[in-house]
Amino acid sequence: MTKIAICAPATPITRDHAAALEDLVAAEFPQTEVTFHDQCFEREGHFAGSDLRRLTALLECANDPQFDAVWFAKGGYGSNRIAEAAVSRMNEAARAKTYVGFSDCGYLLAALYRNGIGQCAHGSMPVSARSENGRKAVRRVLNWLNGDNSGLEPSLDGTTPAVAFNLITLAMVSNTPMMPDLSGHVVMVEEVSEHLYAIDRLFFHLAGSLPRIAGLRLGAVTDIPENYVEFGQTEEEIAKFWCERAGVPYLGRAEIGHTSANRVVPFGLASPPRAT
């Protein structure tokens, strides 16, 4: 039995979101048990409870030895506010877990990976379980948490370490105490709801702050707002431009992003999770 604790380090979900995941698990994953922390449904302004409440819930899930994995319920904005405090208070049980999320929760994944805590993975989150397309991505995570690697990003070769981040999250975490050493990694990035000029600006920042990486892959860049004037380059042309400027190999596209095609990317070398 794989036991998964779910908390919301950033923004809240509804009881309907939880019920949709519970129904999916009951119908298709009888070897899996999901437990939603009550904090997932709380709200304080933008956030799923205060910083202290979100931090406490995350630590309760991570430090509890009965759980094999911690799955972040939803992104939004907010996990950066508690990430450093969280990793400094995690125990040995937390170090044996798998952690899954993406988008804003990349702040936590970065801090965990930097500190060698558990197996981190980019993957879709429980909030997506209400739609049929969302369930496709959620199933990939649940399959992987039960040892099935069929939902991994296809480019993973098992010999070169990899990570995957939302582009703005990676840019914001760079040069902070949460930033892991990505030397020799394939770095995959995706983005949603940003103008192309903002995509260019984020790549400018990363080109000057990333170490010598093995290469970059570009995931989906979706819901690009229309600007008053065309930028003149596509998202892939922007990625190629800055890779060339930085001397980083551009390796092509990755099947990650804010879409139903979002694949799982374990941080480091691709492997089944630590959950049993």
Tab-separated table of C-alpha atoms in Angstrom:
chain	number	residue	atom	x	y	z
A	1	MET	CA	0.000	0.000	0.000
A	2	THR	CA	1.368	3.411	-1.033
A	3	LYS	CA	0.285	6.059	1.479
A	4	ILE	CA	0.250	9.646	0.243
A	5	ALA	CA	-0.208	12.761	2.370
A	6	ILE	CA	-1.555	15.852	0.597
A	7	CYS	CA	-1.029	19.414	1.814
A	8	ALA	CA	-1.231	22.852	0.201
A	9	PRO	CA	1.967	24.895	0.636
A	10	ALA	CA	0.633	27.762	-1.483
A	11	THR	CA	-3.064	28.157	-2.352
A	12	PRO	CA	-6.144	26.152	-1.300
A	13	ILE	CA	-8.271	23.571	-3.061
A	14	THR	CA	-11.930	22.713	-2.474
A	15	ARG	CA	-13.560	19.634	-1.016
A	16	ASP	CA	-14.785	18.861	-4.542
A	17	HIS	CA	-11.187	18.694	-5.758
A	18	ALA	CA	-10.367	16.264	-2.965
A	19	ALA	CA	-13.427	14.123	-3.657
A	20	ALA	CA	-12.511	13.879	-7.343
A	21	LEU	CA	-9.066	12.514	-6.509
A	22	GLU	CA	-10.417	10.170	-3.847
A	23	ASP	CA	-12.927	8.763	-6.352
A	24	LEU	CA	-10.192	8.234	-8.952
A	25	VAL	CA	-7.935	6.485	-6.455
A	26	ALA	CA	-10.745	4.257	-5.180
A	27	ALA	CA	-11.726	3.230	-8.712
A	28	GLU	CA	-8.309	2.715	-10.295
A	29	PHE	CA	-5.597	2.585	-7.614
A	30	PRO	CA	-6.749	0.253	-4.828
A	31	GLN	CA	-3.126	-0.145	-3.706
A	32	THR	CA	-2.973	3.585	-2.897
A	33	GLU	CA	-4.294	5.603	0.037
A	34	VAL	CA	-4.534	9.412	-0.090
A	35	THR	CA	-4.993	11.578	3.001
A	36	PHE	CA	-5.825	15.272	2.652
A	37	HIS	CA	-4.639	17.526	5.449
A	38	ASP	CA	-7.477	19.825	6.577
A	39	GLN	CA	-5.213	22.771	5.859
A	40	CYS	CA	-5.759	22.187	2.112
A	41	PHE	CA	-9.226	23.737	2.404
A	42	GLU	CA	-8.377	26.766	4.528
A	43	ARG	CA	-7.935	30.278	3.186
A	44	GLU	CA	-6.233	33.387	4.510
A	45	GLY	CA	-6.261	35.981	1.770
A	46	HIS	CA	-4.488	34.493	-1.249
A	47	PHE	CA	-3.035	31.590	0.697
A	48	ALA	CA	-4.145	28.219	2.063
A	49	GLY	CA	-3.828	29.502	5.619
A	50	SER	CA	-1.120	31.638	7.172
A	51	ASP	CA	2.556	30.970	6.529
A	52	LEU	CA	2.765	29.240	9.919
A	53	ARG	CA	-0.294	27.094	9.212
A	54	ARG	CA	1.024	26.012	5.807
A	55	LEU	CA	4.455	25.306	7.241
A	56	THR	CA	3.022	23.276	10.123
A	57	ALA	CA	0.830	21.191	7.810
A	58	LEU	CA	3.723	20.456	5.477
A	59	LEU	CA	5.930	19.351	8.371
A	60	GLU	CA	3.166	17.186	9.825
A	61	CYS	CA	2.889	15.374	6.493
A	62	ALA	CA	6.627	15.162	5.818
A	63	ASN	CA	7.745	14.121	9.296
A	64	ASP	CA	5.046	11.454	9.780
A	65	PRO	CA	6.612	8.018	9.152
A	66	GLN	CA	3.272	6.441	8.181
A	67	PHE	CA	3.329	8.258	4.817
A	68	ASP	CA	5.468	7.258	1.840
A	69	ALA	CA	4.976	10.443	-0.160
A	70	VAL	CA	3.885	14.064	0.097
A	71	TRP	CA	1.895	15.387	-2.849
A	72	PHE	CA	1.376	19.127	-3.073
A	73	ALA	CA	-2.304	19.879	-3.687
A	74	LYS	CA	-1.967	22.966	-5.890
A	75	GLY	CA	0.402	25.652	-7.046
A	76	GLY	CA	-0.471	29.315	-7.131
A	77	TYR	CA	1.914	31.533	-5.201
A	78	GLY	CA	3.246	30.992	-1.709
A	79	SER	CA	5.489	27.952	-1.203
A	80	ASN	CA	8.632	30.120	-1.357
A	81	ARG	CA	7.567	31.813	1.880
A	82	ILE	CA	7.905	28.579	3.872
A	83	ALA	CA	10.435	26.478	1.929
A	84	GLU	CA	13.615	27.321	3.863
A	85	ALA	CA	11.939	26.920	7.240
A	86	ALA	CA	10.426	23.615	6.155
A	87	VAL	CA	13.633	21.900	5.077
A	88	SER	CA	15.415	23.016	8.260
A	89	ARG	CA	12.802	21.223	10.398
A	90	MET	CA	12.437	17.934	8.510
A	91	ASN	CA	13.345	14.688	10.265
A	92	GLU	CA	14.633	11.305	9.102
A	93	ALA	CA	11.144	10.178	8.069
A	94	ALA	CA	10.938	13.218	5.788
A	95	ARG	CA	14.245	12.283	4.183
A	96	ALA	CA	12.840	8.916	3.101
A	97	LYS	CA	9.805	10.310	1.267
A	98	THR	CA	8.880	11.200	-2.297
A	99	TYR	CA	7.666	14.775	-2.970
A	100	VAL	CA	5.620	15.648	-6.043
A	101	GLY	CA	4.390	18.959	-7.451
A	102	PHE	CA	5.270	21.628	-9.983
A	103	SER	CA	4.655	25.265	-10.893
A	104	ASP	CA	4.947	27.390	-7.705
A	105	CYS	CA	5.781	24.276	-5.676
A	106	GLY	CA	9.064	24.181	-7.561
A	107	TYR	CA	10.396	26.398	-4.768
A	108	LEU	CA	9.924	23.529	-2.347
A	109	LEU	CA	11.302	20.963	-4.766
A	110	ALA	CA	14.395	23.120	-5.241
A	111	ALA	CA	14.961	23.480	-1.491
A	112	LEU	CA	14.411	19.771	-0.896
A	113	TYR	CA	16.762	18.796	-3.719
A	114	ARG	CA	19.442	21.199	-2.542
A	115	ASN	CA	19.308	19.651	0.919
A	116	GLY	CA	19.218	16.034	-0.253
A	117	ILE	CA	15.790	15.400	1.275
A	118	GLY	CA	13.837	12.553	-0.308
A	119	GLN	CA	13.072	11.978	-3.975
A	120	CYS	CA	11.668	15.109	-5.611
A	121	ALA	CA	9.629	14.988	-8.803
A	122	HIS	CA	7.952	17.447	-11.108
A	123	GLY	CA	4.418	16.183	-11.670
A	124	SER	CA	0.797	17.266	-11.890
A	125	MET	CA	-1.184	17.862	-8.706
A	126	PRO	CA	-4.484	16.745	-7.136
A	127	VAL	CA	-6.249	19.980	-8.139
A	128	SER	CA	-6.387	18.627	-11.715
A	129	ALA	CA	-8.452	15.552	-10.861
A	130	ARG	CA	-11.834	17.170	-11.585
A	131	SER	CA	-11.479	17.179	-15.390
A	132	GLU	CA	-10.946	14.221	-17.695
A	133	ASN	CA	-7.866	15.817	-19.260
A	134	GLY	CA	-6.511	16.635	-15.820
A	135	ARG	CA	-7.004	13.057	-14.699
A	136	LYS	CA	-4.704	11.895	-17.491
A	137	ALA	CA	-1.844	13.827	-15.914
A	138	VAL	CA	-2.836	12.813	-12.373
A	139	ARG	CA	-2.818	9.136	-13.383
A	140	ARG	CA	0.800	9.455	-14.517
A	141	VAL	CA	1.773	10.613	-11.036
A	142	LEU	CA	-0.192	7.890	-9.284
A	143	ASN	CA	1.268	5.234	-11.578
A	144	TRP	CA	4.784	6.508	-10.934
A	145	LEU	CA	4.242	6.582	-7.182
A	146	ASN	CA	3.370	2.894	-7.506
A	147	GLY	CA	6.542	2.058	-9.416
A	148	ASP	CA	5.348	2.462	-13.022
A	149	ASN	CA	7.731	4.630	-15.071
A	150	SER	CA	5.557	4.809	-18.204
A	151	GLY	CA	4.560	8.408	-17.449
A	152	LEU	CA	8.091	9.779	-17.269
A	153	GLU	CA	9.345	12.478	-19.634
A	154	PRO	CA	10.494	10.495	-22.706
A	155	SER	CA	13.883	12.199	-23.029
A	156	LEU	CA	15.142	10.957	-19.660
A	157	ASP	CA	18.011	8.569	-20.335
A	158	GLY	CA	18.800	7.324	-16.843
A	159	THR	CA	22.421	8.488	-17.089
A	160	THR	CA	22.191	12.300	-17.021
A	161	PRO	CA	20.514	13.951	-14.021
A	162	ALA	CA	17.540	16.167	-14.803
A	163	VAL	CA	15.232	18.688	-13.181
A	164	ALA	CA	12.080	20.446	-14.337
A	165	PHE	CA	10.763	23.840	-13.265
A	166	ASN	CA	8.323	26.541	-14.159
A	167	LEU	CA	10.523	29.175	-15.816
A	168	ILE	CA	9.676	32.072	-13.515
A	169	THR	CA	10.046	29.848	-10.448
A	170	LEU	CA	13.539	28.777	-11.478
A	171	ALA	CA	14.497	32.376	-12.250
A	172	MET	CA	13.255	33.550	-8.849
A	173	VAL	CA	14.964	30.758	-6.910
A	174	SER	CA	18.340	31.252	-8.610
A	175	ASN	CA	20.958	32.947	-6.441
A	176	THR	CA	18.940	32.253	-3.290
A	177	PRO	CA	19.657	29.789	-0.457
A	178	MET	CA	17.069	27.421	-1.992
A	179	MET	CA	18.885	26.989	-5.315
A	180	PRO	CA	20.384	23.509	-5.813
A	181	ASP	CA	23.591	22.906	-7.762
A	182	LEU	CA	22.394	22.024	-11.253
A	183	SER	CA	25.835	21.466	-12.743
A	184	GLY	CA	25.722	18.653	-15.283
A	185	HIS	CA	21.910	18.479	-15.271
A	186	VAL	CA	19.460	18.648	-18.125
A	187	VAL	CA	17.228	21.551	-17.100
A	188	MET	CA	13.646	21.523	-18.387
A	189	VAL	CA	11.479	24.627	-18.167
A	190	GLU	CA	7.855	25.471	-18.974
A	191	GLU	CA	5.676	28.529	-18.515
A	192	VAL	CA	2.078	29.731	-18.498
A	193	SER	CA	0.382	33.139	-18.832
A	194	GLU	CA	3.511	35.213	-19.467
A	195	HIS	CA	4.141	37.616	-22.357
A	196	LEU	CA	6.896	36.604	-24.762
A	197	TYR	CA	8.972	39.613	-23.703
A	198	ALA	CA	8.734	38.310	-20.117
A	199	ILE	CA	9.860	34.864	-21.303
A	200	ASP	CA	12.858	36.552	-22.930
A	201	ARG	CA	13.626	38.486	-19.739
A	202	LEU	CA	13.515	35.305	-17.637
A	203	PHE	CA	15.895	33.522	-19.990
A	204	PHE	CA	18.208	36.560	-19.842
A	205	HIS	CA	18.347	36.197	-16.068
A	206	LEU	CA	18.928	32.444	-16.146
A	207	ALA	CA	21.610	32.721	-18.832
A	208	GLY	CA	23.681	34.716	-16.370
A	209	SER	CA	23.010	32.641	-13.277
A	210	LEU	CA	22.917	28.946	-14.179
A	211	PRO	CA	26.088	26.867	-13.787
A	212	ARG	CA	27.499	24.698	-16.572
A	213	ILE	CA	24.492	22.505	-17.267
A	214	ALA	CA	24.271	19.536	-19.651
A	215	GLY	CA	21.577	21.223	-21.705
A	216	LEU	CA	18.135	22.796	-21.701
A	217	ARG	CA	14.785	21.475	-22.881
A	218	LEU	CA	11.735	23.653	-23.386
A	219	GLY	CA	8.335	22.404	-22.310
A	220	ALA	CA	4.954	23.875	-23.134
A	221	VAL	CA	4.557	27.650	-23.032
A	222	THR	CA	0.805	28.198	-22.871
A	223	ASP	CA	-1.786	30.963	-22.546
A	224	ILE	CA	0.608	33.624	-23.807
A	225	PRO	CA	-1.115	37.025	-23.479
A	226	GLU	CA	-1.390	39.120	-26.617
A	227	ASN	CA	0.883	42.145	-26.517
A	228	TYR	CA	0.239	45.470	-28.262
A	229	VAL	CA	3.090	44.620	-30.655
A	230	GLU	CA	4.459	41.252	-31.757
A	231	PHE	CA	7.665	40.307	-29.982
A	232	GLY	CA	9.242	38.896	-33.133
A	233	GLN	CA	10.428	35.549	-31.774
A	234	THR	CA	8.574	32.439	-30.716
A	235	GLU	CA	9.156	30.877	-27.315
A	236	GLU	CA	11.449	28.271	-28.863
A	237	GLU	CA	13.420	30.887	-30.763
A	238	ILE	CA	13.869	32.764	-27.481
A	239	ALA	CA	15.136	29.617	-25.738
A	240	LYS	CA	17.564	28.867	-28.571
A	241	PHE	CA	18.806	32.471	-28.614
A	242	TRP	CA	19.701	32.515	-24.930
A	243	CYS	CA	21.134	28.999	-24.972
A	244	GLU	CA	23.485	30.080	-27.754
A	245	ARG	CA	24.414	33.247	-25.854
A	246	ALA	CA	25.182	31.205	-22.739
A	247	GLY	CA	26.938	28.338	-24.508
A	248	VAL	CA	24.285	25.863	-23.334
A	249	PRO	CA	23.197	23.009	-25.618
A	250	TYR	CA	19.561	23.359	-26.650
A	251	LEU	CA	18.194	19.809	-26.605
A	252	GLY	CA	14.695	20.318	-28.008
A	253	ARG	CA	11.258	20.107	-26.441
A	254	ALA	CA	10.051	18.351	-23.292
A	255	GLU	CA	6.564	17.037	-22.528
A	256	ILE	CA	6.025	19.147	-19.432
A	257	GLY	CA	3.832	22.140	-18.710
A	258	HIS	CA	0.450	23.369	-17.580
A	259	THR	CA	-1.339	20.893	-19.865
A	260	SER	CA	-2.801	17.399	-19.662
A	261	ALA	CA	0.357	16.143	-21.409
A	262	ASN	CA	2.471	17.053	-18.368
A	263	ARG	CA	4.944	14.239	-17.682
A	264	VAL	CA	6.740	13.221	-14.513
A	265	VAL	CA	10.378	14.294	-14.122
A	266	PRO	CA	12.165	12.864	-11.083
A	267	PHE	CA	14.956	15.158	-9.946
A	268	GLY	CA	18.357	13.587	-10.421
A	269	LEU	CA	18.323	10.274	-12.259
A	270	ALA	CA	15.002	8.777	-13.376
A	271	SER	CA	13.944	5.940	-11.117
A	272	PRO	CA	10.875	4.530	-9.401
A	273	PRO	CA	9.973	6.498	-6.252
A	274	ARG	CA	11.027	5.555	-2.764
A	275	ALA	CA	7.475	4.730	-1.775
A	276	THR	CA	6.678	1.064	-1.205
